[in-house]
Amino acid sequence: MRVSIPARAINPCYRPLLRDSSHRYLVLYGGAGSGKSVFAVQRFLVRLLEQPMCNLLVIRATAVSHRDSTYALFQQTIAAWGLGALFRCSNSSMRVVCLNGNQVVFKGLDDPEKLKSITFPKGDLTDVWVEEASEITQAQFNQLDLRLRGQGPHRQMTLTFNPVSAMHWLKKRFFDHPDGRAAVLKTTYQDNRFLDQAYRQTLESYRVSDPYYYQVYCLGEWGVLGRTVFHQGNVMERLAHLAPPVDRGEFLFSGAHGLIDPGSIRLFSQDQGCIAVYRRPERGVAYVIGGDTAGEGSDYFGAQVVRLDTGEQVCTLRGQMDEDLYAQQLFCLGIWYNRALVAVESNFSSYPIRRLEQLGYPRQYAGANGSLGFRTTSATRPVILARLVEIVREHPAWLNDGDTLGEMLTFVRSSRGRAEAQAGAHDDCVMALAIAYHVRDEGMKDEGAWSCWVERI
């Protein structure tokens, strides 16, 4: 049977997905008060009435949480739409049965054995709704996904959640690597025309009182659980206003006998290149480059280019590559930016530093003992990070790179009080930028030293 739904009954932003049967996954995410869970119930009631052999499993992390959330929402919507004659709700078993035989059951992942025994009098499981999907693990999601066996145009999994942590598997699964079988829709309280005015005003109040909370919980931006080392509000605000790179690619060059001809260097544009350019080199401008090698807990090489005079982040290098290729790209990057002073971290490997010397790079940073490279120690690490924290707080407009800002959101203080990347996150961009600003500060303090810093050919 075809159900007639008045236009005013559903928020307009959701209506295109009301009868979607072409996607395997519906990913509904966003901020608090957006109405995504209400729409999920509205949509399922339509599917239960219109689709033959349609059975729904509603999942939450714990079974007990259904009674006052998803199950109650089904009851409220059935009553609001005047569908009491078409649905029967069993409070004892928490099961919703449609007049045509289709059913809804509510289960928690706290008792996985009960999931194995779910059966329906009429037909098989065709739909799964995971409410608060951010509370389940990827392994649990995979098991639920496997439950939707068989063929058919309307086998779907619906996920509703607030995107709190930028490190969550949901971001990697559906956003960092988009799935063509997924329809993704982001909504906020601003899209919900049925929202109570008092609640709307409460959400709006966080815009001033707690900008980070407003960005993450009200506007549904990816954030981080807990408090980060860097100013969350500034990072989120800067992320929201970033311009794309003016160019992206990798350096091509020619040379002989293992050397690089500086005059042959050119940036070859490509979408997946490791070099992201935000401001091209300017004649007569001095630049600093901080480099972080793929060391402890990391599989990325990184470099950050900063203007000496303004402090602006103008270019980044980030990628997975061999050390010799990193050194080659770093050589080209430094030459391109007016023979910038290059300071590469020397903690885990000095090979990139030695290779830059072999290639004839004219300007590398030397520490107090005269050795090339920057040594990150228990004494220098807190100093360079404290300076970067200050820059993010006082000069967020200097930062132009999304990957760097994203790492800042997952750079937290551990239970031991150490500032570090969350488990599974990276800090290559953060550490390279911290080194670059530290070296820049040294150059700003002593202009004479800047002109004669270690020039070896």
Coordinates of C-alpha atoms in Angstrom, one line a residue:
M1 CA 0.0 0.0 0.0
R2 CA 1.2 3.5 -0.8
V3 CA 1.2 5.8 2.2
S4 CA 0.3 9.5 1.8
I5 CA 2.5 11.7 4.0
P6 CA 1.6 15.4 4.2
A7 CA 4.6 17.6 3.3
R8 CA 4.4 19.4 6.6
A9 CA 4.9 16.1 8.6
I10 CA 8.6 15.7 7.6
N11 CA 11.5 18.1 7.6
P12 CA 12.2 19.0 3.9
C13 CA 15.9 18.1 4.1
Y14 CA 15.0 14.5 4.8
R15 CA 12.2 14.0 2.3
P16 CA 14.5 12.9 -0.6
L17 CA 15.5 9.9 1.5
L18 CA 12.0 8.9 2.5
R19 CA 11.7 6.1 0.0
D20 CA 15.3 5.5 -0.9
S21 CA 15.9 1.9 -1.8
S22 CA 19.0 2.2 -3.9
H23 CA 21.6 2.5 -1.2
R24 CA 22.9 -0.2 1.1
Y25 CA 23.7 2.3 3.8
L26 CA 21.9 5.5 5.0
V27 CA 24.2 7.6 7.1
L28 CA 22.4 10.3 9.0
Y29 CA 24.7 12.4 11.1
G30 CA 24.9 15.9 12.6
G31 CA 24.3 18.0 15.6
A32 CA 21.9 17.7 18.5
G33 CA 18.3 18.5 17.8
S34 CA 18.5 17.9 14.1
G35 CA 15.6 15.4 14.1
K36 CA 17.5 12.6 12.4
S37 CA 16.2 9.9 14.8
V38 CA 12.6 11.1 14.4
F39 CA 13.0 10.9 10.6
A40 CA 14.5 7.4 10.9
V41 CA 11.3 6.3 12.7
Q42 CA 9.0 8.1 10.2
R43 CA 10.8 6.5 7.3
F44 CA 10.7 3.0 8.8
L45 CA 6.9 3.3 9.4
V46 CA 6.5 4.1 5.7
R47 CA 8.7 1.2 4.7
L48 CA 6.9 -1.2 7.0
L49 CA 3.5 -0.2 5.5
E50 CA 4.7 -0.1 1.9
Q51 CA 7.3 -2.9 1.5
P52 CA 6.3 -6.5 1.6
M53 CA 8.3 -8.8 3.8
C54 CA 10.1 -5.9 5.5
N55 CA 11.5 -6.6 9.0
L56 CA 13.5 -4.2 11.1
L57 CA 16.1 -4.8 13.8
V58 CA 16.8 -1.7 15.9
I59 CA 20.2 -1.7 17.7
R60 CA 21.7 0.3 20.5
A61 CA 24.8 -0.5 22.5
T62 CA 22.6 -1.6 25.5
A63 CA 19.2 -3.1 25.3
V64 CA 17.8 -1.2 28.3
S65 CA 18.2 2.1 26.6
H66 CA 15.6 1.3 23.9
R67 CA 12.6 1.6 26.1
D68 CA 12.9 5.3 26.7
S69 CA 14.4 6.2 23.3
T70 CA 13.8 4.3 20.0
Y71 CA 10.8 2.2 21.2
A72 CA 9.2 5.2 22.8
L73 CA 9.8 7.2 19.6
F74 CA 8.0 4.6 17.5
Q75 CA 5.0 4.7 19.9
Q76 CA 5.0 8.6 19.8
T77 CA 5.1 8.7 16.0
I78 CA 2.5 6.1 15.5
A79 CA 0.2 8.1 17.7
A80 CA 1.0 11.4 16.1
W81 CA 0.3 10.1 12.7
G82 CA -2.9 8.3 13.7
L83 CA -1.6 4.9 12.8
G84 CA -2.8 3.1 15.9
A85 CA -5.2 0.8 13.9
L86 CA -2.2 -0.3 11.7
F87 CA 0.4 -1.1 14.3
R88 CA 0.4 -3.0 17.6
C89 CA 3.1 -2.2 20.2
S90 CA 4.0 -4.9 22.7
N91 CA 5.4 -3.2 25.8
S92 CA 6.5 -6.5 27.4
S93 CA 8.6 -7.8 24.5
M94 CA 9.3 -4.3 23.0
R95 CA 8.1 -5.4 19.5
V96 CA 6.1 -3.4 17.0
V97 CA 3.9 -5.4 14.6
C98 CA 2.4 -4.0 11.5
L99 CA -1.1 -5.1 10.3
N100 CA 0.6 -6.7 7.2
G101 CA 2.9 -8.9 9.3
N102 CA 6.0 -6.8 9.1
Q103 CA 7.8 -6.3 12.5
V104 CA 10.3 -4.3 14.4
V105 CA 12.4 -5.8 17.2
F106 CA 14.8 -3.9 19.6
K107 CA 18.0 -5.4 20.8
G108 CA 21.3 -4.3 22.5
L109 CA 24.8 -5.4 21.8
D110 CA 25.4 -6.1 25.4
D111 CA 23.9 -9.6 24.9
P112 CA 25.2 -10.6 21.4
E113 CA 24.0 -14.2 21.8
K114 CA 20.3 -13.0 21.6
L115 CA 21.0 -11.5 18.2
K116 CA 21.7 -14.9 16.8
S117 CA 18.3 -16.2 17.6
I118 CA 16.2 -13.3 16.0
T119 CA 13.5 -14.6 13.7
F120 CA 10.4 -13.2 12.1
P121 CA 7.1 -15.0 11.5
K122 CA 6.9 -13.5 8.0
G123 CA 10.1 -13.0 6.0
D124 CA 13.7 -12.3 6.9
L125 CA 15.6 -9.4 8.3
T126 CA 15.7 -6.6 5.7
D127 CA 16.6 -3.5 7.7
V128 CA 18.9 -2.6 10.5
W129 CA 18.9 0.7 12.3
V130 CA 21.8 1.5 14.6
E131 CA 20.9 4.4 16.8
E132 CA 23.9 6.3 18.4
A133 CA 26.1 4.3 16.0
S134 CA 29.2 6.1 17.5
E135 CA 28.7 3.9 20.6
I136 CA 29.4 0.6 18.7
T137 CA 32.7 -0.9 17.4
Q138 CA 33.5 -1.5 13.8
A139 CA 33.6 -5.3 14.5
Q140 CA 30.0 -5.0 15.8
F141 CA 29.0 -3.1 12.7
N142 CA 30.6 -5.7 10.5
Q143 CA 28.6 -8.5 12.2
L144 CA 25.3 -6.6 11.8
D145 CA 26.2 -5.9 8.2
L146 CA 26.6 -9.6 7.6
R147 CA 23.1 -10.2 9.0
L148 CA 21.6 -8.5 6.0
R149 CA 22.0 -11.5 3.8
G150 CA 20.2 -12.2 0.6
Q151 CA 19.2 -10.2 -2.4
G152 CA 16.7 -7.4 -2.7
P153 CA 16.5 -3.7 -3.4
H154 CA 15.5 -2.8 0.1
R155 CA 18.1 -4.4 2.3
Q156 CA 19.5 -1.4 4.2
M157 CA 21.4 -0.4 7.2
T158 CA 20.7 3.0 8.7
L159 CA 23.1 4.7 11.0
T160 CA 22.3 7.8 13.1
F161 CA 24.8 9.5 15.3
N162 CA 26.6 12.7 16.4
P163 CA 30.2 12.9 15.0
V164 CA 32.0 13.6 18.2
S165 CA 35.5 12.1 17.6
A166 CA 37.5 12.7 14.5
M167 CA 39.3 9.4 15.2
H168 CA 36.2 7.3 15.2
W169 CA 36.0 4.3 12.8
L170 CA 32.8 5.8 11.3
K171 CA 34.7 8.7 9.9
K172 CA 37.3 6.5 8.3
R173 CA 34.7 4.0 7.0
F174 CA 32.2 6.5 5.4
F175 CA 34.0 9.8 5.2
D176 CA 37.7 9.4 4.7
H177 CA 37.1 6.6 2.2
P178 CA 33.5 7.3 0.8
D179 CA 31.5 4.2 0.0
G180 CA 29.5 4.5 -3.2
R181 CA 26.7 2.4 -1.7
A182 CA 26.1 4.9 1.1
A183 CA 23.8 7.9 1.1
V184 CA 25.2 10.4 3.6
L185 CA 23.2 13.3 5.0
K186 CA 24.4 15.9 7.5
T187 CA 21.8 17.9 9.4
T188 CA 21.7 20.3 12.3
Y189 CA 19.1 21.9 14.6
Q190 CA 18.9 24.7 11.9
D191 CA 17.3 22.1 9.6
N192 CA 14.6 21.1 12.1
R193 CA 11.6 23.3 11.7
F194 CA 9.7 21.4 14.5
L195 CA 12.4 22.1 17.1
D196 CA 11.1 23.7 20.3
Q197 CA 12.1 27.4 20.4
A198 CA 13.4 27.2 24.0
Y199 CA 15.7 24.3 23.0
R200 CA 16.8 26.2 19.9
Q201 CA 17.8 29.1 22.1
T202 CA 19.7 26.9 24.4
L203 CA 21.7 25.5 21.5
E204 CA 22.3 29.0 20.1
S205 CA 23.6 30.2 23.5
Y206 CA 26.7 27.9 23.1
R207 CA 27.8 29.9 20.1
V208 CA 29.3 32.5 22.5
S209 CA 29.6 30.6 25.8
D210 CA 31.5 27.5 24.4
P211 CA 32.4 27.9 20.7
Y212 CA 33.9 24.4 20.5
Y213 CA 30.9 22.7 22.0
Y214 CA 28.7 24.6 19.6
Q215 CA 30.8 23.5 16.6
V216 CA 30.9 19.8 17.6
Y217 CA 27.6 19.1 19.4
C218 CA 25.4 21.7 17.9
L219 CA 26.7 22.0 14.3
G220 CA 27.8 18.4 14.1
E221 CA 31.5 19.0 13.1
W222 CA 34.0 16.2 13.7
G223 CA 35.8 16.9 17.0
V224 CA 37.6 15.0 19.6
L225 CA 36.6 13.3 22.9
G226 CA 38.0 15.2 25.9
R227 CA 40.2 18.3 25.8
T228 CA 42.9 18.8 23.3
V229 CA 46.3 20.5 23.8
F230 CA 45.4 23.1 21.2
H231 CA 42.6 25.7 21.4
Q232 CA 39.7 23.6 20.0
G233 CA 37.5 26.6 19.2
N234 CA 40.2 28.3 17.1
V235 CA 41.0 25.0 15.3
M236 CA 37.4 24.3 14.4
E237 CA 36.8 27.9 13.4
R238 CA 39.8 27.8 11.1
L239 CA 38.8 24.5 9.6
A240 CA 35.4 25.9 8.7
H241 CA 37.0 28.8 6.7
L242 CA 39.9 27.1 4.9
A243 CA 40.6 27.7 1.3
P244 CA 41.8 24.8 -0.8
P245 CA 45.5 24.6 -1.9
V246 CA 46.3 26.7 -4.9
D247 CA 48.3 23.7 -6.2
R248 CA 49.0 20.1 -5.2
G249 CA 51.5 17.7 -6.6
E250 CA 55.1 16.4 -6.3
F251 CA 58.4 17.7 -7.6
L252 CA 60.0 16.5 -10.8
F253 CA 63.7 17.1 -11.5
S254 CA 66.7 15.9 -13.5
G255 CA 70.4 15.6 -12.6
A256 CA 73.4 13.3 -12.9
H257 CA 75.6 11.2 -10.6
G258 CA 72.9 11.1 -8.0
L259 CA 72.6 14.8 -7.7
I260 CA 69.7 17.2 -8.5
D261 CA 70.0 20.1 -10.9
P262 CA 68.3 23.0 -9.0
G263 CA 67.4 24.6 -12.3
S264 CA 65.4 21.6 -13.4
I265 CA 63.0 21.5 -10.4
R266 CA 59.3 21.9 -11.2
L267 CA 56.1 21.1 -9.4
F268 CA 54.0 18.5 -11.3
S269 CA 50.4 19.0 -10.4
Q270 CA 48.4 15.9 -9.4
D271 CA 45.4 15.4 -7.1
Q272 CA 47.0 13.0 -4.7
G273 CA 50.4 14.7 -4.6
C274 CA 52.3 14.9 -1.3
I275 CA 53.0 18.6 -1.7
A276 CA 50.1 21.0 -0.9
V277 CA 50.8 24.7 -1.8
Y278 CA 48.8 27.5 -0.1
R279 CA 51.1 30.4 -1.1
R280 CA 53.6 30.1 -3.9
P281 CA 57.2 31.3 -3.3
E282 CA 57.7 35.1 -3.5
R283 CA 60.9 36.8 -4.6
G284 CA 63.0 38.1 -1.8
V285 CA 61.0 36.4 0.9
A286 CA 62.8 34.1 3.4
Y287 CA 61.2 30.8 4.5
V288 CA 61.8 28.1 7.1
I289 CA 61.0 24.4 6.7
G290 CA 60.5 22.0 9.7
G291 CA 60.7 18.3 8.9
D292 CA 59.4 15.3 10.8
T293 CA 60.6 11.8 9.7
A294 CA 58.5 8.7 9.9
G295 CA 59.6 7.5 13.3
E296 CA 58.0 6.2 16.4
G297 CA 54.3 5.4 15.9
S298 CA 54.2 7.0 12.5
D299 CA 54.3 6.0 8.9
Y300 CA 54.2 9.5 7.3
F301 CA 57.0 11.9 6.4
G302 CA 56.1 15.5 6.9
A303 CA 57.4 19.0 6.3
Q304 CA 56.0 22.5 6.9
V305 CA 57.0 25.7 5.1
V306 CA 56.6 28.9 7.1
R307 CA 57.3 32.5 6.0
L308 CA 60.0 34.1 8.2
D309 CA 58.4 37.6 8.2
T310 CA 54.7 36.9 8.7
G311 CA 54.7 33.4 10.2
E312 CA 52.1 32.1 7.7
Q313 CA 52.0 28.4 6.9
V314 CA 52.5 28.4 3.1
C315 CA 53.1 24.8 2.1
T316 CA 53.1 21.2 3.5
L317 CA 54.7 17.9 2.5
R318 CA 53.0 14.8 3.9
G319 CA 53.2 11.3 2.5
Q320 CA 54.2 7.7 2.8
M321 CA 57.5 7.2 1.0
D322 CA 61.1 5.9 1.4
E323 CA 63.6 8.1 3.1
D324 CA 65.6 8.9 0.0
L325 CA 62.5 10.0 -1.8
Y326 CA 61.5 12.2 1.1
A327 CA 65.0 13.8 1.0
Q328 CA 64.6 14.4 -2.7
Q329 CA 61.2 16.1 -2.3
L330 CA 62.5 18.1 0.7
F331 CA 65.5 19.3 -1.3
C332 CA 63.3 20.5 -4.1
L333 CA 60.9 22.1 -1.7
G334 CA 63.7 24.0 0.0
I335 CA 65.2 25.2 -3.3
W336 CA 61.7 26.2 -4.6
Y337 CA 61.1 28.3 -1.5
N338 CA 64.2 30.5 -2.0
R339 CA 66.7 28.1 -0.5
A340 CA 64.7 28.0 2.8
L341 CA 66.4 27.0 6.0
V342 CA 65.6 23.3 6.5
A343 CA 65.4 21.8 10.0
V344 CA 64.8 18.1 9.9
E345 CA 64.2 16.1 13.1
S346 CA 67.1 13.8 13.8
N347 CA 65.7 11.6 16.5
F348 CA 65.0 8.4 14.6
S349 CA 67.1 8.7 11.5
S350 CA 69.7 11.1 10.2
Y351 CA 69.6 9.7 6.7
P352 CA 67.4 12.5 5.2
I353 CA 69.9 15.0 6.7
R354 CA 72.9 13.2 5.3
R355 CA 71.2 12.8 2.0
L356 CA 70.4 16.5 1.8
E357 CA 74.1 17.2 2.4
Q358 CA 75.0 14.7 -0.4
L359 CA 72.6 16.4 -2.8
G360 CA 74.3 19.7 -2.0
Y361 CA 71.5 21.5 -0.2
P362 CA 72.9 24.9 0.8
R363 CA 71.1 25.6 4.1
Q364 CA 70.4 23.2 6.9
Y365 CA 69.8 24.1 10.6
A366 CA 72.5 23.2 13.1
G367 CA 72.0 22.9 16.8
A368 CA 74.1 24.4 19.5
N369 CA 76.7 21.6 19.2
G370 CA 77.0 22.2 15.4
S371 CA 75.4 19.0 14.3
L372 CA 72.8 19.3 11.6
G373 CA 69.1 18.7 12.2
F374 CA 66.8 19.4 15.1
R375 CA 66.9 17.1 18.1
T376 CA 63.6 16.6 19.9
T377 CA 64.3 15.8 23.5
S378 CA 62.5 15.9 26.9
A379 CA 63.8 19.4 27.2
T380 CA 63.0 20.8 23.7
R381 CA 59.7 19.0 23.0
P382 CA 57.6 20.9 25.6
V383 CA 59.2 24.2 24.5
I384 CA 58.4 23.9 20.8
L385 CA 54.9 22.5 21.5
A386 CA 54.1 25.3 24.0
R387 CA 55.1 27.9 21.3
L388 CA 52.8 26.1 18.8
V389 CA 49.9 26.2 21.3
E390 CA 50.5 29.9 21.7
I391 CA 50.4 30.4 17.9
V392 CA 47.1 28.5 17.6
R393 CA 45.6 30.5 20.4
E394 CA 46.9 33.9 19.2
H395 CA 47.3 33.6 15.4
P396 CA 45.1 30.9 14.0
A397 CA 44.9 32.8 10.7
W398 CA 48.5 31.8 10.0
L399 CA 47.4 28.1 9.6
N400 CA 46.1 27.0 6.2
D401 CA 46.4 23.2 6.1
G402 CA 43.4 20.9 6.9
D403 CA 45.6 17.9 7.7
T404 CA 47.6 19.9 10.2
L405 CA 44.5 21.3 11.9
G406 CA 42.9 17.8 11.9
E407 CA 46.0 16.4 13.8
M408 CA 45.6 19.2 16.3
L409 CA 42.2 18.0 17.2
T410 CA 43.6 14.6 18.1
F411 CA 46.6 15.9 19.9
V412 CA 45.7 15.5 23.6
R413 CA 47.2 15.3 27.0
S414 CA 47.6 11.7 28.2
S415 CA 46.9 10.4 31.6
R416 CA 50.6 10.9 32.4
G417 CA 50.3 14.5 31.4
R418 CA 52.3 14.1 28.1
A419 CA 51.1 16.0 25.1
E420 CA 50.8 13.5 22.3
A421 CA 48.6 12.1 19.5
Q422 CA 45.7 9.9 20.5
A423 CA 46.1 6.2 19.9
G424 CA 45.8 5.6 16.2
A425 CA 46.3 9.2 15.3
H426 CA 49.3 10.9 13.7
D427 CA 51.4 13.9 14.8
D428 CA 53.7 14.4 11.8
C429 CA 52.2 17.7 10.7
V430 CA 52.1 19.0 14.3
M431 CA 55.7 18.2 15.1
A432 CA 57.0 19.5 11.8
L433 CA 55.2 22.8 12.3
A434 CA 56.4 23.1 15.9
I435 CA 60.0 22.7 14.7
A436 CA 59.4 25.2 11.9
Y437 CA 58.1 27.9 14.3
H438 CA 60.8 27.3 16.8
V439 CA 63.5 27.7 14.2
R440 CA 61.7 30.8 12.8
D441 CA 61.7 32.3 16.3
E442 CA 65.5 31.9 16.5
G443 CA 65.8 33.6 13.1
M444 CA 63.6 36.5 14.2
K445 CA 65.7 37.0 17.3
D446 CA 69.0 37.0 15.4
E447 CA 68.9 38.3 11.9
G448 CA 72.6 38.0 11.5
A449 CA 72.5 34.3 12.3
W450 CA 69.8 33.9 9.7
S451 CA 72.1 35.0 6.9
C452 CA 75.0 32.7 7.8
W453 CA 73.3 29.6 9.2
V454 CA 75.2 26.5 8.1
E455 CA 75.6 26.8 4.3
R456 CA 77.3 23.6 3.1
I457 CA 77.5 22.7 -0.5

